[in-house]
C-alpha cells in the first residue's frame, strides 16, 4: 500500500501559482482557469529516496506534482530486474494518464529527496471536464511525456552504449534548463551509476567506463555526480541527439 499522507491540506498558496505557471507553459489559461486551480485542495509532503508514490496494480487516488527533487517510473520483470522508463523533474505532474486509467500498470518512486503536492484525482477529473484550457494543457503534457518515452525506446533499442549515455546527458541538460533548474550546461546528475544502467540497459561498470570515455574525449567533465558539458556540439553529434522530441518550441 502507499504511505499515508504526512502533510496537511492547504488552501490557495504559492504552490498553486507554481502549478498554474507550469500548466501555462503548455497553453493559455485565463483568470477563471487560475481561480479553478487555486480552489484545488493540495497536500504537500516530503518524501525520501526510494519512497513509492504509485504502485503497480493499485487503484490511483491522487496525482502528484513535483515541487523539488526527482522521481522515476519503473517496471520490474518476474525475476526482479528493473527498467527505469522515465524521469520526472520539478514542475511536472506524475502520471496524468491515471486520470483515465482505473489501475496503475507501473511503479513510481522518488529518485532523490523530493517535495511534492498531492491532488485528489477526482478533483482533477472535475477540473479538466469543466475547464477545456486546463484539459488541453494537461493533454499536451501527456503527449510530450509520451514523445520522450518513444525516444527512450529508440535509445535503449538502437543506439550503442556511448550514444545512449550521451543522449541522456543531453536530454537532462535541456529539460533542467527549460524547467529553470539549471541555467548552464552544468548540473547535478540525480542518478547513481546503477540507476543510469537501469535506464539505458547497461551494467554500472559499463556506465562508468562510458562516462570516463566521454570525459577523455573532452565532451564532458564530471566530479562524482556533477556533470559539465564541455563540448555541447560534439556531445550532441556523438550522441545522435536531436531535441525535436522534447517539443521545446511548443513550451
Short mmCIF file of C-alpha atoms in Angstrom, two decimals:
data_model
loop_
_atom_site.label_atom_id
_atom_site.label_comp_id
_atom_site.label_asym_id
_atom_site.label_seq_id
_atom_site.Cartn_x
_atom_site.Cartn_y
_atom_site.Cartn_z
CA UNK A 1 0.00 0.00 0.00
CA UNK A 2 1.05 3.60 -0.49
CA UNK A 3 2.20 5.51 2.59
CA UNK A 4 -0.40 7.70 4.33
CA UNK A 5 -0.33 11.44 3.86
CA UNK A 6 2.17 13.13 6.13
CA UNK A 7 1.36 16.69 5.13
CA UNK A 8 -1.61 18.94 5.80
CA UNK A 9 -4.20 20.00 3.23
CA UNK A 10 -3.93 23.67 2.34
CA UNK A 11 -5.94 26.28 0.53
CA UNK A 12 -4.61 28.73 -2.08
CA UNK A 13 -0.84 29.13 -1.67
CA UNK A 14 2.20 29.97 -3.80
CA UNK A 15 2.28 26.26 -4.70
CA UNK A 16 -0.98 26.74 -6.59
CA UNK A 17 0.76 29.53 -8.51
CA UNK A 18 3.62 27.15 -9.29
CA UNK A 19 1.15 24.68 -10.79
CA UNK A 20 -0.50 27.49 -12.75
CA UNK A 21 2.88 28.58 -14.12
CA UNK A 22 3.71 25.02 -15.12
CA UNK A 23 0.44 24.50 -16.99
CA UNK A 24 0.69 27.95 -18.56
CA UNK A 25 3.87 26.72 -20.28
CA UNK A 26 1.64 24.21 -22.11
CA UNK A 27 -1.25 26.51 -23.05
CA UNK A 28 -3.07 29.78 -22.48
CA UNK A 29 -5.03 29.90 -19.24
CA UNK A 30 -7.41 32.70 -18.33
CA UNK A 31 -8.19 34.10 -14.90
CA UNK A 32 -11.09 31.69 -14.40
CA UNK A 33 -8.69 28.80 -15.06
CA UNK A 34 -6.31 30.26 -12.47
CA UNK A 35 -9.14 30.53 -9.96
CA UNK A 36 -10.20 26.93 -10.56
CA UNK A 37 -6.65 25.70 -9.90
CA UNK A 38 -6.42 27.80 -6.73
CA UNK A 39 -9.55 26.11 -5.43
CA UNK A 40 -7.87 22.71 -5.55
CA UNK A 41 -7.01 21.26 -2.16
CA UNK A 42 -3.37 20.23 -2.12
CA UNK A 43 -1.41 18.12 0.33
CA UNK A 44 2.29 18.93 0.46
CA UNK A 45 4.74 16.36 1.75
CA UNK A 46 8.42 15.49 1.68
CA UNK A 47 9.39 12.03 0.51
CA UNK A 48 12.69 10.22 0.88
CA UNK A 49 14.60 8.42 -1.90
CA UNK A 50 13.01 5.11 -3.00
CA UNK A 51 9.61 6.01 -1.50
CA UNK A 52 6.76 4.71 -3.65
CA UNK A 53 4.26 7.25 -4.94
CA UNK A 54 2.45 4.82 -7.24
CA UNK A 55 2.42 1.01 -7.06
CA UNK A 56 1.66 -1.28 -9.96
CA UNK A 57 -1.73 -2.96 -9.65
CA UNK A 58 -3.23 -0.40 -7.28
CA UNK A 59 -6.08 1.98 -7.99
CA UNK A 60 -4.67 5.52 -8.12
CA UNK A 61 -6.46 8.01 -5.88
CA UNK A 62 -4.14 11.02 -6.10
CA UNK A 63 -1.86 12.68 -8.60
CA UNK A 64 1.43 14.21 -7.51
CA UNK A 65 3.07 17.42 -8.73
CA UNK A 66 6.85 17.58 -8.26
CA UNK A 67 7.94 20.76 -6.47
CA UNK A 68 11.58 19.80 -5.96
CA UNK A 69 13.69 16.72 -6.40
CA UNK A 70 13.21 13.91 -8.91
CA UNK A 71 11.03 10.82 -9.31
CA UNK A 72 11.06 7.96 -11.81
CA UNK A 73 8.77 5.35 -13.32
CA UNK A 74 9.96 1.76 -13.33
CA UNK A 75 8.86 -1.71 -14.30
CA UNK A 76 10.01 -4.98 -12.77
CA UNK A 77 10.34 -8.32 -14.50
CA UNK A 78 9.24 -11.56 -12.83
CA UNK A 79 12.83 -12.21 -11.71
CA UNK A 80 13.18 -8.75 -10.15
CA UNK A 81 15.16 -6.97 -12.88
CA UNK A 82 14.31 -3.27 -13.06
CA UNK A 83 13.90 -1.00 -16.06
CA UNK A 84 13.59 2.73 -15.44
CA UNK A 85 11.27 4.06 -18.14
CA UNK A 86 11.01 7.79 -17.40
CA UNK A 87 12.21 10.59 -15.15
CA UNK A 88 10.09 13.39 -13.68
CA UNK A 89 11.67 16.72 -12.81
CA UNK A 90 10.44 19.75 -10.82
CA UNK A 91 7.41 21.41 -12.35
CA UNK A 92 5.89 18.20 -13.74
CA UNK A 93 2.85 16.16 -12.81
CA UNK A 94 3.34 12.44 -12.21
CA UNK A 95 1.07 10.10 -14.14
CA UNK A 96 -1.64 12.29 -15.57
CA UNK A 97 -2.71 9.22 -17.56
CA UNK A 98 -4.09 7.79 -14.33
CA UNK A 99 -6.89 10.34 -14.56
CA UNK A 100 -8.41 7.93 -17.07
CA UNK A 101 -6.97 4.56 -16.03
CA UNK A 102 -8.51 2.53 -13.21
CA UNK A 103 -5.34 0.61 -12.36
CA UNK A 104 -1.68 1.59 -12.36
CA UNK A 105 0.47 -0.53 -14.69
CA UNK A 106 3.85 0.55 -13.27
CA UNK A 107 5.59 1.90 -10.18
CA UNK A 108 6.70 5.45 -9.43
CA UNK A 109 9.43 6.06 -6.84
CA UNK A 110 11.38 9.00 -5.52
CA UNK A 111 14.81 9.20 -7.10
CA UNK A 112 16.00 11.83 -4.61
CA UNK A 113 14.50 13.51 -1.59
CA UNK A 114 11.58 15.40 -3.04
CA UNK A 115 8.82 17.82 -2.17
CA UNK A 116 5.52 17.01 -3.83
CA UNK A 117 1.97 18.33 -3.79
CA UNK A 118 -0.77 15.69 -3.98
CA UNK A 119 -4.08 16.40 -5.69
CA UNK A 120 -7.15 14.21 -5.42
CA UNK A 121 -7.73 12.51 -8.79
CA UNK A 122 -11.49 13.05 -8.61
CA UNK A 123 -10.90 16.81 -8.24
CA UNK A 124 -8.57 16.82 -11.24
CA UNK A 125 -11.11 14.90 -13.32
CA UNK A 126 -13.68 17.55 -12.49
CA UNK A 127 -11.42 20.45 -13.38
CA UNK A 128 -10.43 19.02 -16.78
CA UNK A 129 -14.11 18.45 -17.55
CA UNK A 130 -15.11 21.98 -16.65
CA UNK A 131 -12.04 23.89 -17.88
CA UNK A 132 -11.07 22.99 -21.50
CA UNK A 133 -7.87 25.06 -21.47
CA UNK A 134 -6.58 23.20 -18.41
CA UNK A 135 -7.53 19.90 -20.04
CA UNK A 136 -5.63 20.89 -23.20
CA UNK A 137 -2.53 21.85 -21.20
CA UNK A 138 -2.56 18.54 -19.32
CA UNK A 139 -3.15 16.64 -22.57
CA UNK A 140 -0.13 18.35 -24.15
CA UNK A 141 1.92 17.48 -21.06
CA UNK A 142 0.97 13.81 -21.51
CA UNK A 143 1.75 13.89 -25.25
CA UNK A 144 5.24 15.29 -24.64
CA UNK A 145 5.76 12.69 -21.93
CA UNK A 146 4.86 10.01 -24.49
CA UNK A 147 7.23 11.56 -27.04
CA UNK A 148 10.11 11.35 -24.56
CA UNK A 149 9.17 7.74 -23.84
CA UNK A 150 9.37 6.89 -27.57
CA UNK A 151 12.84 8.39 -27.76
CA UNK A 152 13.95 6.33 -24.76
CA UNK A 153 12.80 3.18 -26.56
CA UNK A 154 14.95 4.09 -29.56
CA UNK A 155 17.83 4.92 -27.24
CA UNK A 156 17.89 1.57 -25.50
CA UNK A 157 16.95 -0.45 -28.58
CA UNK A 158 19.08 1.01 -31.38
CA UNK A 159 21.97 3.05 -30.01
CA UNK A 160 25.31 1.86 -28.69
CA UNK A 161 26.45 2.35 -25.11
CA UNK A 162 28.30 5.65 -25.62
CA UNK A 163 25.43 7.12 -27.61
CA UNK A 164 22.81 6.00 -25.07
CA UNK A 165 24.54 7.66 -22.13
CA UNK A 166 25.49 10.80 -24.05
CA UNK A 167 21.94 11.17 -25.35
CA UNK A 168 20.58 11.01 -21.81
CA UNK A 169 23.07 13.63 -20.61
CA UNK A 170 21.99 15.98 -23.41
CA UNK A 171 18.32 15.46 -22.58
CA UNK A 172 18.82 16.14 -18.88
CA UNK A 173 20.63 19.36 -19.68
CA UNK A 174 17.84 20.77 -21.86
CA UNK A 175 14.95 19.59 -19.67
CA UNK A 176 16.52 21.01 -16.50
CA UNK A 177 17.28 24.29 -18.26
CA UNK A 178 13.70 24.56 -19.58
CA UNK A 179 12.38 23.90 -16.07
CA UNK A 180 14.60 26.60 -14.60
CA UNK A 181 16.53 24.06 -12.50
CA UNK A 182 19.80 24.53 -14.40
CA UNK A 183 20.89 27.64 -16.28
CA UNK A 184 24.14 26.36 -17.79
CA UNK A 185 25.46 23.12 -19.25
CA UNK A 186 26.42 22.03 -15.73
CA UNK A 187 24.11 20.16 -13.39
CA UNK A 188 23.98 17.52 -10.70
CA UNK A 189 23.06 14.19 -12.24
CA UNK A 190 20.42 12.81 -9.85
CA UNK A 191 21.13 9.15 -10.66
CA UNK A 192 23.65 6.62 -9.40
CA UNK A 193 25.54 4.57 -11.97
CA UNK A 194 23.27 1.63 -11.13
CA UNK A 195 20.19 3.74 -11.82
CA UNK A 196 21.74 5.04 -15.04
CA UNK A 197 22.38 1.45 -16.02
CA UNK A 198 18.76 0.52 -15.34
CA UNK A 199 17.74 3.43 -17.59
CA UNK A 200 19.95 2.66 -20.60
CA UNK A 201 20.24 -1.12 -20.25
CA UNK A 202 23.87 -1.29 -19.15
CA UNK A 203 25.71 -2.55 -16.08
CA UNK A 204 27.03 0.03 -13.59
CA UNK A 205 30.58 -0.94 -14.59
CA UNK A 206 29.80 -0.30 -18.25
CA UNK A 207 28.19 3.06 -17.41
CA UNK A 208 31.33 4.09 -15.51
CA UNK A 209 33.51 3.18 -18.50
CA UNK A 210 31.32 5.20 -20.85
CA UNK A 211 31.37 8.28 -18.60
CA UNK A 212 35.17 8.04 -18.40
CA UNK A 213 35.39 7.71 -22.19
CA UNK A 214 33.17 10.76 -22.76
CA UNK A 215 35.40 12.74 -20.39
CA UNK A 216 38.57 11.53 -22.10
CA UNK A 217 37.19 12.68 -25.43
CA UNK A 218 36.75 16.16 -23.97
CA UNK A 219 32.98 16.12 -24.28
CA UNK A 220 32.15 16.28 -20.58
CA UNK A 221 33.77 16.87 -17.22
CA UNK A 222 32.48 15.14 -14.11
CA UNK A 223 33.11 15.28 -10.41
CA UNK A 224 31.12 12.48 -8.81
CA UNK A 225 27.56 13.36 -9.84
CA UNK A 226 28.40 16.85 -11.08
CA UNK A 227 28.29 16.89 -14.89
CA UNK A 228 29.55 19.72 -17.06
CA UNK A 229 29.11 19.50 -20.81
CA UNK A 230 32.33 20.97 -22.20
CA UNK A 231 31.59 20.48 -25.90
CA UNK A 232 27.83 20.65 -26.48
CA UNK A 233 28.05 20.33 -30.26
CA UNK A 234 30.46 17.43 -30.00
CA UNK A 235 28.36 15.57 -27.44
CA UNK A 236 25.16 16.24 -29.38
CA UNK A 237 26.64 14.87 -32.61
CA UNK A 238 28.31 11.90 -30.92
CA UNK A 239 25.04 11.03 -29.15
CA UNK A 240 22.68 11.22 -32.14
CA UNK A 241 20.78 13.85 -30.18
CA UNK A 242 18.02 15.89 -31.79
CA UNK A 243 15.84 17.79 -29.28
CA UNK A 244 12.78 17.74 -31.54
CA UNK A 245 11.09 15.11 -29.35
CA UNK A 246 11.18 17.46 -26.34
CA UNK A 247 8.96 19.95 -28.22
CA UNK A 248 10.69 22.86 -26.54
CA UNK A 249 9.41 25.32 -29.15
CA UNK A 250 5.86 24.47 -28.08
CA UNK A 251 6.56 25.16 -24.43
#
